[in-house]
PDB file of C-alpha atoms in Angstrom:
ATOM      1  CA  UNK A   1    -218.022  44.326-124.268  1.00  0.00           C
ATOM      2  CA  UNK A   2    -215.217  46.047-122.569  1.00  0.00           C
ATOM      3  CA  UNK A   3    -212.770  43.567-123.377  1.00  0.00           C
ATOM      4  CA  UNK A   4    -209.653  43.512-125.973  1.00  0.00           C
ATOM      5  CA  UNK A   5    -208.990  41.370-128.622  1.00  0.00           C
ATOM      6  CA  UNK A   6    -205.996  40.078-129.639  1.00  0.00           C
ATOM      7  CA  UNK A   7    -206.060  38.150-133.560  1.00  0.00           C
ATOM      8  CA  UNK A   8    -204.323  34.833-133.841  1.00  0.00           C
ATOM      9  CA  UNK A   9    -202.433  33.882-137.438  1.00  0.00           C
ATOM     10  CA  UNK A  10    -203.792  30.173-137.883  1.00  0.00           C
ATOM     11  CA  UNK A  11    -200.947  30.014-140.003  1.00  0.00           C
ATOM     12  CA  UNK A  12    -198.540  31.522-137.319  1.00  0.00           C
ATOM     13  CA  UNK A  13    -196.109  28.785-134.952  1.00  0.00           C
ATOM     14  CA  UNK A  14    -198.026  29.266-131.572  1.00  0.00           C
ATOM     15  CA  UNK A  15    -196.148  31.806-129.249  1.00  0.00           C
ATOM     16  CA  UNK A  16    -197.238  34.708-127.420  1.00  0.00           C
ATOM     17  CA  UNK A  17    -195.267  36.539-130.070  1.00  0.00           C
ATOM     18  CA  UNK A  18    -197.928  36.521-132.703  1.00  0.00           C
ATOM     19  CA  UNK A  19    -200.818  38.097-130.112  1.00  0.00           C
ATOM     20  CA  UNK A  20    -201.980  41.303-131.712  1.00  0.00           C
ATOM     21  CA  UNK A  21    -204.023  43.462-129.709  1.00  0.00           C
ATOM     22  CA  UNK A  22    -206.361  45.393-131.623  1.00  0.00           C
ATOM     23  CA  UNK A  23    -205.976  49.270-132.427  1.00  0.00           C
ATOM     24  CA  UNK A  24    -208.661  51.390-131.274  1.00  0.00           C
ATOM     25  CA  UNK A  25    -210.535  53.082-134.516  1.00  0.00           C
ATOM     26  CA  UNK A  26    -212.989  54.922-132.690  1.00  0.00           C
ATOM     27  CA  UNK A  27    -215.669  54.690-129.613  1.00  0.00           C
ATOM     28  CA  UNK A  28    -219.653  54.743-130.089  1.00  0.00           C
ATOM     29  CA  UNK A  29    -221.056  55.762-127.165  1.00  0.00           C
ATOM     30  CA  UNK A  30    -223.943  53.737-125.761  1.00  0.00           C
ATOM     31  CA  UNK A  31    -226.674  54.977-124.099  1.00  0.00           C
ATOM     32  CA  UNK A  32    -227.465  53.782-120.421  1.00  0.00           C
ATOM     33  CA  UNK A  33    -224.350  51.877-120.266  1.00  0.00           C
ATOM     34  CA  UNK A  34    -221.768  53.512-116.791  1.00  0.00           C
ATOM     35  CA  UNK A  35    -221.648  50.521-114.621  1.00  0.00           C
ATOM     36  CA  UNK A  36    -223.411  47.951-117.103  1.00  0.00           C
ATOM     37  CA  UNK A  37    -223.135  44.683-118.509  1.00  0.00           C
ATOM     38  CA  UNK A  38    -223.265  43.691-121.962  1.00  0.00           C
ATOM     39  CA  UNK A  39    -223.204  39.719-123.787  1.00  0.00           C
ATOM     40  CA  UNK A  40    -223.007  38.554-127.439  1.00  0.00           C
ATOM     41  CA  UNK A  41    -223.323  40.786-130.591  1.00  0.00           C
ATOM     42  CA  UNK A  42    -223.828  40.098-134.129  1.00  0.00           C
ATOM     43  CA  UNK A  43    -223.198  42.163-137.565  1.00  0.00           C
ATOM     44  CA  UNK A  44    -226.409  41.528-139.756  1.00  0.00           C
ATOM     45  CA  UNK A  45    -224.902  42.049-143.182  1.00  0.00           C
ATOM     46  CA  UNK A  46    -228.356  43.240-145.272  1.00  0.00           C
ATOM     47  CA  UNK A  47    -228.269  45.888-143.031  1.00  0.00           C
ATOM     48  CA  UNK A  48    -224.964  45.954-142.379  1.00  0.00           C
ATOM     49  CA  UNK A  49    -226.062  46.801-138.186  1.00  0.00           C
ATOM     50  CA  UNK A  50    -224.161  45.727-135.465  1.00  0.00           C
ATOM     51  CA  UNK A  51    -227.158  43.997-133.159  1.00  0.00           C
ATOM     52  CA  UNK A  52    -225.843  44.056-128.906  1.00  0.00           C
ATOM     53  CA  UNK A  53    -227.381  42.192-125.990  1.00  0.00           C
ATOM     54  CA  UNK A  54    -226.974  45.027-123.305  1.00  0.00           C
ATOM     55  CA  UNK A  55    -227.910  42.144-120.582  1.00  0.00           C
ATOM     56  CA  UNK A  56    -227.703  44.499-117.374  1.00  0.00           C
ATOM     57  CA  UNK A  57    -230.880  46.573-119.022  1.00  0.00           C
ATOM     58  CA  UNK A  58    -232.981  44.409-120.626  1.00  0.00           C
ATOM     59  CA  UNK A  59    -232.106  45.381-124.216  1.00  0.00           C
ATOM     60  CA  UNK A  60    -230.673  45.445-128.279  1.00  0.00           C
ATOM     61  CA  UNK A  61    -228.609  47.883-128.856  1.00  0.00           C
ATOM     62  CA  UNK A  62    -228.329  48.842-132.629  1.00  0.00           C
ATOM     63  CA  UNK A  63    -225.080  50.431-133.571  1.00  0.00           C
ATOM     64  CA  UNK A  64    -224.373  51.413-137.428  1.00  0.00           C
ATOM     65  CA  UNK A  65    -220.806  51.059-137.971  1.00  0.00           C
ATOM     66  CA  UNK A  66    -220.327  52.928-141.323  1.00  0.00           C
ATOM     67  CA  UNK A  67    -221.380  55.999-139.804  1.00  0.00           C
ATOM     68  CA  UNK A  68    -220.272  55.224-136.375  1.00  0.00           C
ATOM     69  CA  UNK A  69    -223.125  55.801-134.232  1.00  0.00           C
ATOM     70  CA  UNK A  70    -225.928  54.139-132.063  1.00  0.00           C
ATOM     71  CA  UNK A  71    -228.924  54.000-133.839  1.00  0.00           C
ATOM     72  CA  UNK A  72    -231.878  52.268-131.403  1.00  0.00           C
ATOM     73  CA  UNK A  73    -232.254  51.086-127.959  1.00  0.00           C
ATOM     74  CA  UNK A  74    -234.928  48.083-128.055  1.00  0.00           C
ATOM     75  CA  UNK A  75    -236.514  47.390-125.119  1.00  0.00           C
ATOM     76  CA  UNK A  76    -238.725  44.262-123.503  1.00  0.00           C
ATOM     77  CA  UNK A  77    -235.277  41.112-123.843  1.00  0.00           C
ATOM     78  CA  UNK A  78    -235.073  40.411-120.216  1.00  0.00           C
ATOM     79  CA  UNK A  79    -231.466  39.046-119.630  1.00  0.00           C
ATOM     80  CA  UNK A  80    -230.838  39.172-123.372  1.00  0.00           C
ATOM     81  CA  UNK A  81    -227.797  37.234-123.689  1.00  0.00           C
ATOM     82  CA  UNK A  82    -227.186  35.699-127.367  1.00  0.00           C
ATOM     83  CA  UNK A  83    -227.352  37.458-130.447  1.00  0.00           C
ATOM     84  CA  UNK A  84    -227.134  36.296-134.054  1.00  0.00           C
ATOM     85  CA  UNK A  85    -228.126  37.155-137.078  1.00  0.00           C
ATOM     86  CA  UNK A  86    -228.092  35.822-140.533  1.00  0.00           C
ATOM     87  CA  UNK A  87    -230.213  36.982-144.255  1.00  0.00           C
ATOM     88  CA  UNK A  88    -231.836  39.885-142.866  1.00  0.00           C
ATOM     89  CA  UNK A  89    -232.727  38.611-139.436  1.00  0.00           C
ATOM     90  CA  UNK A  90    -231.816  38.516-135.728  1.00  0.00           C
ATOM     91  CA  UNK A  91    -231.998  36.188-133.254  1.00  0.00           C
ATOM     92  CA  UNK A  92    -232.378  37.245-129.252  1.00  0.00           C
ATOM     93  CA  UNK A  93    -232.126  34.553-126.222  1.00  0.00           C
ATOM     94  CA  UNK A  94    -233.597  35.964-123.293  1.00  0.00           C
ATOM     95  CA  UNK A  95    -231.960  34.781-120.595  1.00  0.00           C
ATOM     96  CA  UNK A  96    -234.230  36.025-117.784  1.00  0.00           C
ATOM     97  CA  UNK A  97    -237.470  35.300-119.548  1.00  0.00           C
ATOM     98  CA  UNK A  98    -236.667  31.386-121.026  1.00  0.00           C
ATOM     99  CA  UNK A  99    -237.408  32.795-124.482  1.00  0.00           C
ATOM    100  CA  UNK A 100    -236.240  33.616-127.312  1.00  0.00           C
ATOM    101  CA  UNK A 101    -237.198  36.500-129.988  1.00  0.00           C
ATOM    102  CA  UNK A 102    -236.543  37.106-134.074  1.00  0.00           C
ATOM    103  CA  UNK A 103    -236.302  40.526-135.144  1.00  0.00           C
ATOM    104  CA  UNK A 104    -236.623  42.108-138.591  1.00  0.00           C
ATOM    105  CA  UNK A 105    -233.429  43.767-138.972  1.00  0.00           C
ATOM    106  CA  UNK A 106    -234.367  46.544-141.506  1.00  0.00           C
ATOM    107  CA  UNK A 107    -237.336  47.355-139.616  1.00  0.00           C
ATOM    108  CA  UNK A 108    -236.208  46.357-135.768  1.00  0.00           C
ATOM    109  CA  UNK A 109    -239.585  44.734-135.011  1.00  0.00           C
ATOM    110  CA  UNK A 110    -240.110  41.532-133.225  1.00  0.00           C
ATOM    111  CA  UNK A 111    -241.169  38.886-136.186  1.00  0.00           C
ATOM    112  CA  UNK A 112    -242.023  35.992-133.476  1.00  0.00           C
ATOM    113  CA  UNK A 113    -240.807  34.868-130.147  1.00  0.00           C
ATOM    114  CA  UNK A 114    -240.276  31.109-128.829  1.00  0.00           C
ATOM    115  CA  UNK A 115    -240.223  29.738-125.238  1.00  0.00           C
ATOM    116  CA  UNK A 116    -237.148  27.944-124.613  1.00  0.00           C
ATOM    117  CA  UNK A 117    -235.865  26.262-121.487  1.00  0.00           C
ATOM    118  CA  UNK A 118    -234.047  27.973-118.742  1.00  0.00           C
ATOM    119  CA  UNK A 119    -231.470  30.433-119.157  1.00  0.00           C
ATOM    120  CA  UNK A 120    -230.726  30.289-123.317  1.00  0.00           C
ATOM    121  CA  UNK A 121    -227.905  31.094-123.812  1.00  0.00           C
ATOM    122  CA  UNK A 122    -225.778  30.768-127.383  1.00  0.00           C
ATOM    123  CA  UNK A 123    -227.258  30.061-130.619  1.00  0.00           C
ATOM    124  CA  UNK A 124    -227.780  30.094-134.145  1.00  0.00           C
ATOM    125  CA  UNK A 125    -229.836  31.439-136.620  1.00  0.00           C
ATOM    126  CA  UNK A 126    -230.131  29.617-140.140  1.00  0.00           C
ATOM    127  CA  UNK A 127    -232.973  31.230-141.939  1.00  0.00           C
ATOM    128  CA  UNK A 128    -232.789  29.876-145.857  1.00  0.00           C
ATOM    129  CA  UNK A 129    -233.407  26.965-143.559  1.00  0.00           C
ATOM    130  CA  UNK A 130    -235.926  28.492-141.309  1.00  0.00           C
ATOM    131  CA  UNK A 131    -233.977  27.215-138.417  1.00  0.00           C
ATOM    132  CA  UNK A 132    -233.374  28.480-135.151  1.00  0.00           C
ATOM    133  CA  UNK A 133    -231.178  26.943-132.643  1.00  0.00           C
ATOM    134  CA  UNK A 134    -231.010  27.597-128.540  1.00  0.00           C
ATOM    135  CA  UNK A 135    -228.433  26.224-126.399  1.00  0.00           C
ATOM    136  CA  UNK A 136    -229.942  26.409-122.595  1.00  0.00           C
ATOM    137  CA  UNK A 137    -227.909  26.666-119.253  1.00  0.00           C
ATOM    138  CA  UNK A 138    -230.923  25.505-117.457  1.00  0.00           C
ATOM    139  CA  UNK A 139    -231.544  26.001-113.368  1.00  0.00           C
ATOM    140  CA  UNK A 140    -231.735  23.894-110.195  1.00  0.00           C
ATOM    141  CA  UNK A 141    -234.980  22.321-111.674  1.00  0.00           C
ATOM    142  CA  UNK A 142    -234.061  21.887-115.856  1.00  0.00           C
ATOM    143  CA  UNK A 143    -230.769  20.321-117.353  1.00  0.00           C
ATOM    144  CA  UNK A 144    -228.882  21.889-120.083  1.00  0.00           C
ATOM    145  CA  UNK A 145    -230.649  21.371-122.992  1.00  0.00           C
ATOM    146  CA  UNK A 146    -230.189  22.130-127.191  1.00  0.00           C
ATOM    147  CA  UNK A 147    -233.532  22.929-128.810  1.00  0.00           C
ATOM    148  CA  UNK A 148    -234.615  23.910-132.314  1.00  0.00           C
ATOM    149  CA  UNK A 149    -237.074  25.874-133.340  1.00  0.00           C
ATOM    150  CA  UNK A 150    -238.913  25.904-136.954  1.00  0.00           C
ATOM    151  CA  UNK A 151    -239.423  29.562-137.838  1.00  0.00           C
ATOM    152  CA  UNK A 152    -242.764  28.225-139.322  1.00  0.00           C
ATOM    153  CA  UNK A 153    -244.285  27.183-136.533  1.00  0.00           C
ATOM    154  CA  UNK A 154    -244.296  23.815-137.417  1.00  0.00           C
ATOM    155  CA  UNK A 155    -241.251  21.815-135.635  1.00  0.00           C
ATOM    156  CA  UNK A 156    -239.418  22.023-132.461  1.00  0.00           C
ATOM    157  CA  UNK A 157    -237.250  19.948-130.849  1.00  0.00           C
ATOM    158  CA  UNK A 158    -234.443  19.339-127.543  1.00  0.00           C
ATOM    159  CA  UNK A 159    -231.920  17.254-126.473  1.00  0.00           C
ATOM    160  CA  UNK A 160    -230.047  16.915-123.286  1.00  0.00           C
ATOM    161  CA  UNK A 161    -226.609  17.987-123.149  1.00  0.00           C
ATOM    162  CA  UNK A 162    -223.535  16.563-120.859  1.00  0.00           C
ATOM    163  CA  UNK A 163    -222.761  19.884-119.792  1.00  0.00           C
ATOM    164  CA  UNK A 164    -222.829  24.094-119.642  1.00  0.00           C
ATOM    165  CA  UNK A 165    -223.708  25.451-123.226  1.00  0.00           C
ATOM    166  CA  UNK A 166    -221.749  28.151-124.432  1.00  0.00           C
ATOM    167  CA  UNK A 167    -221.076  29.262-128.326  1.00  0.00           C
ATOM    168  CA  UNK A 168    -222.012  27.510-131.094  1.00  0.00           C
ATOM    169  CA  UNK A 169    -221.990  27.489-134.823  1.00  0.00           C
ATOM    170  CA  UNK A 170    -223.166  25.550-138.311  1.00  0.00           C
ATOM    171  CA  UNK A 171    -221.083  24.430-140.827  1.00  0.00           C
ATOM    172  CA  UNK A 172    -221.212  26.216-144.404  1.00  0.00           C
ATOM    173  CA  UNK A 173    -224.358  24.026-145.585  1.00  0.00           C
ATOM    174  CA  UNK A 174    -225.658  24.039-142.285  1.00  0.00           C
ATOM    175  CA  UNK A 175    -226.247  20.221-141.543  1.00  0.00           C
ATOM    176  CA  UNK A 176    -223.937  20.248-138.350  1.00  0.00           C
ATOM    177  CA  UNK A 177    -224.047  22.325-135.466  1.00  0.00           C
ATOM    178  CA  UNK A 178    -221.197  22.567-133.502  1.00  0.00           C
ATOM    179  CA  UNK A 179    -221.751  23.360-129.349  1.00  0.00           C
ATOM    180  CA  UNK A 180    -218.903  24.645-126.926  1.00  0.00           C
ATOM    181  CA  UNK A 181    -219.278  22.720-123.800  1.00  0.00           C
ATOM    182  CA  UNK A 182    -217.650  23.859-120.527  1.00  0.00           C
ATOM    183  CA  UNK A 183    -217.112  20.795-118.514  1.00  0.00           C
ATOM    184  CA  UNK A 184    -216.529  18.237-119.992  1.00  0.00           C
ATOM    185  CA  UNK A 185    -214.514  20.417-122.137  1.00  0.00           C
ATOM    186  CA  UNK A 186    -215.630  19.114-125.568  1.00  0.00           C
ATOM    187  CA  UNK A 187    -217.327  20.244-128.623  1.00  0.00           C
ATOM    188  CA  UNK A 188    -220.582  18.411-128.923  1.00  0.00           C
ATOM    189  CA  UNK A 189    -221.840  18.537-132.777  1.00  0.00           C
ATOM    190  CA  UNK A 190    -225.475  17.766-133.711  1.00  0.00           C
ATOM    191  CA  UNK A 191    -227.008  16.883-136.914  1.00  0.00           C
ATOM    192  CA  UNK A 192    -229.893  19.428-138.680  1.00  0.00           C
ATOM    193  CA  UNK A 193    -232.721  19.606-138.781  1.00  0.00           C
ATOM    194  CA  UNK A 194    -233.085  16.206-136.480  1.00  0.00           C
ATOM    195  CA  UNK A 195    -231.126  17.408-133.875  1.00  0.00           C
ATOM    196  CA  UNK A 196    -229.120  14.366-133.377  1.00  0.00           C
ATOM    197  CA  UNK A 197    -226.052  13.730-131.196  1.00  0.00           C
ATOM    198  CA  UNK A 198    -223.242  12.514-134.162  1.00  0.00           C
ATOM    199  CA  UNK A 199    -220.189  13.461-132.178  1.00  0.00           C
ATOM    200  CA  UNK A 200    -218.554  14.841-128.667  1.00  0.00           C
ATOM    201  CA  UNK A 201    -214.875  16.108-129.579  1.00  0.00           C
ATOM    202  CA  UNK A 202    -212.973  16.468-126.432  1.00  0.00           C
ATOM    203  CA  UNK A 203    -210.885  19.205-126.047  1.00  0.00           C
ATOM    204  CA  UNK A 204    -206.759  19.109-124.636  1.00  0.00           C
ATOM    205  CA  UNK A 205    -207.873  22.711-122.534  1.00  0.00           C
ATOM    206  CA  UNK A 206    -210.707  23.098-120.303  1.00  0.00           C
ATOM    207  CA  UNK A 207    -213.236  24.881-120.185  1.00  0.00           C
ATOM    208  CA  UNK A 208    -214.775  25.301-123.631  1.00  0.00           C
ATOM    209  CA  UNK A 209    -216.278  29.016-124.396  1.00  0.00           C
ATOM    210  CA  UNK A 210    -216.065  31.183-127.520  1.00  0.00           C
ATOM    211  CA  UNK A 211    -216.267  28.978-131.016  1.00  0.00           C
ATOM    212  CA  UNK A 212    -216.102  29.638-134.368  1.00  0.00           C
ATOM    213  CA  UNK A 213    -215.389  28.443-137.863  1.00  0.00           C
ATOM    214  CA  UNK A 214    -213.429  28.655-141.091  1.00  0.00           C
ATOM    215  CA  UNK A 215    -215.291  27.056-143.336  1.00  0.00           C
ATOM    216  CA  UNK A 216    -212.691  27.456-146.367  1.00  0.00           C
ATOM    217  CA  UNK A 217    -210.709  25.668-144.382  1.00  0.00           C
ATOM    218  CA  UNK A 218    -212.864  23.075-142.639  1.00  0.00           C
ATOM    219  CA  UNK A 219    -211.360  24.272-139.261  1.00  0.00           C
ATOM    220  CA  UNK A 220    -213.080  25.244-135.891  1.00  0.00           C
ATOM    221  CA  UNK A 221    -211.388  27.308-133.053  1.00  0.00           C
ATOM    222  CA  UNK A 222    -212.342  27.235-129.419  1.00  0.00           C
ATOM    223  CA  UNK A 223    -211.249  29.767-127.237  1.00  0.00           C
ATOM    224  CA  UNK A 224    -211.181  28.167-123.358  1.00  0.00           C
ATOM    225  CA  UNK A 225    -211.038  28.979-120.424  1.00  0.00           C
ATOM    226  CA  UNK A 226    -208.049  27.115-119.195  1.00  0.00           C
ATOM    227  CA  UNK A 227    -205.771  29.607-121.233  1.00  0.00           C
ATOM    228  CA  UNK A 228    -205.349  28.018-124.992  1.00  0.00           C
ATOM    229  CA  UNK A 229    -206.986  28.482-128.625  1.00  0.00           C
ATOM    230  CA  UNK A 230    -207.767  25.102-129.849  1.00  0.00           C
ATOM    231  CA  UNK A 231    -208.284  25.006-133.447  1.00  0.00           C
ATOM    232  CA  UNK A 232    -209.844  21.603-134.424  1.00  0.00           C
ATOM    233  CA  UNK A 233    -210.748  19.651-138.192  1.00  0.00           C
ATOM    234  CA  UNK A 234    -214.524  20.075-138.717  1.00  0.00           C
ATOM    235  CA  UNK A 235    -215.032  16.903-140.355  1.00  0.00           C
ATOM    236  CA  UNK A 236    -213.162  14.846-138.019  1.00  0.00           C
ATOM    237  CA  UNK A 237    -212.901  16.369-134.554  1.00  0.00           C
ATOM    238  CA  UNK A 238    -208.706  16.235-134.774  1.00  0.00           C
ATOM    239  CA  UNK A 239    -206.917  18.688-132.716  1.00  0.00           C
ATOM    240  CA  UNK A 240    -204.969  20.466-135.449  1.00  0.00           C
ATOM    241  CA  UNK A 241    -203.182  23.353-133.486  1.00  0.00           C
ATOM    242  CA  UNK A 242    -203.724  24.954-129.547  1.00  0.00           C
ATOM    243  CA  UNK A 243    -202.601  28.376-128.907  1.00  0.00           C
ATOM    244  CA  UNK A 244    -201.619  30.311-125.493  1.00  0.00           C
ATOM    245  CA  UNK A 245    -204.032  32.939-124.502  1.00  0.00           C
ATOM    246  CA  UNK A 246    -205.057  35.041-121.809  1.00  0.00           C
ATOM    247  CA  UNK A 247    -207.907  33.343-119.198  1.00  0.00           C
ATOM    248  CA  UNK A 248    -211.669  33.818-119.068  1.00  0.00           C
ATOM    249  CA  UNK A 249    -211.946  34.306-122.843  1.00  0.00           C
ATOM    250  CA  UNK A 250    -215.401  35.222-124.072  1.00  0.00           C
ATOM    251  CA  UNK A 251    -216.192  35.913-127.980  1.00  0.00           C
ATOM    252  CA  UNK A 252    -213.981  34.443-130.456  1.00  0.00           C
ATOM    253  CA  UNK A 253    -214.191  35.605-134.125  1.00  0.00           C
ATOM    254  CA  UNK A 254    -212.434  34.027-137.043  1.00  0.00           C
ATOM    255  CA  UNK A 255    -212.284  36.862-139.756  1.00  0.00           C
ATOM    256  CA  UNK A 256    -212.498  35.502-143.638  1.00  0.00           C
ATOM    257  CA  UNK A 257    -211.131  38.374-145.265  1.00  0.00           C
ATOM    258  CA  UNK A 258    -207.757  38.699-142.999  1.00  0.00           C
ATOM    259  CA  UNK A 259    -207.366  34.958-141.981  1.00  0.00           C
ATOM    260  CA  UNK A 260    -207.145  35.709-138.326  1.00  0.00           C
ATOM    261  CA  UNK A 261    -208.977  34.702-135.451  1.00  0.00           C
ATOM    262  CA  UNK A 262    -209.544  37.299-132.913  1.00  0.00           C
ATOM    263  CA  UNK A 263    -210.281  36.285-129.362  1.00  0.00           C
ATOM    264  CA  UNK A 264    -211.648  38.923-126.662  1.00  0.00           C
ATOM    265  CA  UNK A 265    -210.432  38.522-123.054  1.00  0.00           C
TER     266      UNK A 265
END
């Protein structure tokens, strides 16, 4: 967390003009958090929680937003890194424990918890699907990898990937999954439930990070490293519009109700 975040019109010309940085509404103060370090969140809408991965202690935060104010501390998510959520559900990689846990989001308890490969990092969560998918750094001794998980019990799966895992998303009927890659700089997009490689879209900036998607609009934007928003077609991988932004770029948000994208750094 810590970071600003400036919204980007996708309708806008592309000039440092149309950054706008945020206006502070409030602060929730988190527990245990002077001199830590915090990943991914996700806003469950059921519940309508805000779920944190405070990585530096091992922890979920849970932070209700209407009445602006931190609600739970859950311990025992070594490392947690990714969060998502999605129909009442949450989904926790566990960075420093090659696992990854589902929580109920109403009642905060952990539903089931998979064994992934090393360091998971981003991933999705499609549950009218019972899907869950990890995205792994991996370590000196495992490659990157993408694996899915059947919420069942029943199927899992993994593929190798050309490169460092970062964000990823599904499309609106979730049949594709689309994977930031750092280097090579690319979105890599994978067919559900079978996992399958269909496409690797290279991207003009390097350093693929943040990702997300208008799916209105059949558009995906992909905040990188290099300095540039790259907003691409979903259903064909074309580079559609590239932005200027500020380096190191982290969680990149496209907000339906507003039409902007808003991109922490």
């Amino acid at each position: 967390m810590g970071r600003t975040s400036s919204p980007i019109d996708h309708k806008a010309v592309a000039s440092h003009e149309h950054l706008m940085p945020l206006q502070s509404a409030g602060i929730i103060p988190i527990p245990n958090a002077a001199g830590s370090g915090f990943d991914h969140g996700a806003y469950e809408a059921t519940t309508r929680r805000v779920f944190i991965a405070h990585t530096a202690r091992d922890c979920v935060e849970v932070i209700d937003p209407d009445r602006q104010r931190h609600l739970e501390t859950l311990p025992g998510f070594p490392g947690a890194a990714g969060v998502v959520a999605d129909d009442g559900q949450v989904l926790v990689t566990n960075r420093g424990a090659a696992s990854a846990s589902l929580l109920d989001a109403a009642t905060l308890e952990t539903i089931a918890a998979f064994k992934t490969g090393a360091r998971p990092n981003g991933a999705a969560l499609v549950n009218r699907k019972r899907l869950a998918i990890v995205a792994c750094i991996g370590d000196e001794t495992e490659a990157p990898a993408l694996q899915l998980f059947d919420l069942g019990g029943a199927r899992r799966r993994s593929i190798p990937l050309p490169g460092r895992p970062r964000w990823c998303a599904t499309d609106a009927a979730a049949e594709r999954l689309f994977l930031a890659i750092r280097e090579p700089s690319m979105v890599l997009v994978a067919g559900l439930p079978e996992l399958n490689v269909l496409a690797q879209w290279r991207l003009p900036s390097g350093g693929a990070h943040g990702l997300d998607i208008d799916h209105q609009r059949s558009r995906i934007y992909v905040a990188c490293d290099d300095g540039a928003l790259v907003e691409l077609d979903s259903s064909t991988g074309e580079v559609c519009n590239s932005w200027p932004i500020a380096r190191s770029p982290d969680v990149t948000f496209f907000n339906r109700a507003s039409g902007l994208v808003h991109v922490a750094s």
